Amino acid sequence: MTRNILKSFIFGVILIPFAGTLSAKEVNLYSYRQPFLINQILKHFTKQTGIKVNVVYAKKGMLERLKAEGRNTPADAVLTVDISRLSALADAGLLQSVTSAKLEENIPPQYRHPDGLWFGLTLRARVAFAHKERVKDGEIKQYTDLIKPRFKGRVCTRSGKHAYNLSLLAAVIEEMGEKGAENWARGLKANLARRPKGNDRTQVKAIKEGLCDVSLGNSYYLGNMETNEKNPEQKEWANSIRLLFPKLGGRGTHVNISGAAMTKYAKNKLNAKKLLEFLSSSVAQKMYAEQNFEYPVKPGVAWSSRVKSWGTFLPSDVNLATIAKHRLKATKIMDIVNFDG
Ligand code: FE
């Protein structure tokens, strides 16, 4: 027990230490996703299968912990957000392939690793949050519109080095090539109203305050702001903007995933596979996507009414494995253009 608690502190924010024993009816999960997002779904899974899920919640350090634990890791599966984090785990050799007809049927190929090293479970679009009046209809149809001279001094964004912006830039690389992507990043920087700072919501606050007219943000943050009872001022921020879905050429809007994977040294492999399959099933998909105003990855699963109210869009067809491949180049470009400087 002491050891578990110690480990817990090393990992970060811990709620439930593992029982520490292996059992045929257990699966151990490391999660970057917060309890309110997944507790209900996991309960459902346990009810349906009799498999108990032990979760360690964390905000950072998953890769380092899995590396340090090596073969002795208790973790059978991981839950995390953003393709960059999933692919970093894959690149570090910390994941193993899962072959499952169910997962392949439920998850379109562009949202899972070609060899089953990771699987997307929910989708989030990286959109433009535009002031309702100051940005006119039709002004933003493409991500490239944001670098046009008319947006000079009107754009806000978080750091160019944040995973969300790096994944978007990786998608731009796939569409426009490295030179084109460099020009885009340079042009975006040239149009910034201020140096990148804060998170996606901070930018919407800045729009509300008149510091800028448009920002880049992940779609679910609009839902987080619209329904924020704890910080009701965020409802006003949300109310000052509308969500636009810029396209990347003819490809549609850049989307990212939250996802899951089986760890390389999973002991409860069968249970972990069952858990992944369950998370891709219609019932879990609906619950999971709704909790955080995301889009289900499984085609045909209904969107929540709030998400629907933001309008429909064409998600980019770029394979997320390709985005992962361009990430280093994207990081380099952000350095070259000194995006945050
Ligand atoms: Fe986020």
Short mmCIF file of N, CA and C and ligand atoms in Angstrom, two decimals, residues 33 81 85 124 126 158 162 164 200-201 218 220-221 224 292, ligand 1:
data_model
loop_
_atom_site.label_atom_id
_atom_site.label_comp_id
_atom_site.label_asym_id
_atom_site.label_seq_id
_atom_site.Cartn_x
_atom_site.Cartn_y
_atom_site.Cartn_z
N ARG A 33 -7.57 11.43 -18.65
CA ARG A 33 -8.94 11.96 -18.70
C ARG A 33 -9.48 12.01 -17.28
N VAL A 81 -5.37 12.28 -24.22
CA VAL A 81 -5.86 13.13 -25.30
C VAL A 81 -4.72 13.55 -26.20
N ARG A 85 0.39 12.78 -27.85
CA ARG A 85 0.70 12.00 -26.65
C ARG A 85 0.61 10.50 -26.95
N ARG A 124 -12.27 15.91 -31.55
CA ARG A 124 -12.42 17.33 -31.29
C ARG A 124 -11.90 18.07 -32.50
N ARG A 126 -10.34 21.45 -34.29
CA ARG A 126 -9.63 22.69 -33.94
C ARG A 126 -10.24 23.79 -34.82
N ARG A 158 -3.02 30.40 -28.20
CA ARG A 158 -2.10 29.91 -27.19
C ARG A 158 -0.76 29.61 -27.85
N HIS A 162 2.25 24.28 -28.08
CA HIS A 162 1.28 23.39 -27.44
C HIS A 162 0.86 22.30 -28.43
N TYR A 164 -1.86 21.01 -29.26
CA TYR A 164 -3.01 21.26 -30.14
C TYR A 164 -2.60 22.06 -31.39
N ASP A 200 -6.84 27.83 -24.54
CA ASP A 200 -7.81 28.15 -25.59
C ASP A 200 -8.92 29.07 -25.10
N ARG A 201 -9.28 28.91 -23.82
CA ARG A 201 -10.36 29.76 -23.29
C ARG A 201 -9.90 31.20 -23.05
N ASN A 218 -10.05 24.39 -29.44
CA ASN A 218 -10.70 23.10 -29.58
C ASN A 218 -12.20 23.25 -29.32
N TYR A 220 -14.64 21.61 -28.02
CA TYR A 220 -15.34 21.32 -26.76
C TYR A 220 -15.25 22.45 -25.75
N TYR A 221 -14.24 23.32 -25.91
CA TYR A 221 -14.13 24.42 -24.95
C TYR A 221 -15.34 25.34 -25.03
N ASN A 224 -17.67 23.77 -22.70
CA ASN A 224 -17.18 23.98 -21.33
C ASN A 224 -17.50 25.39 -20.84
N ASN A 292 -17.87 15.59 -22.59
CA ASN A 292 -16.92 16.69 -22.82
C ASN A 292 -17.22 17.43 -24.12
FE FE B 1 -8.06 20.43 -23.93
#
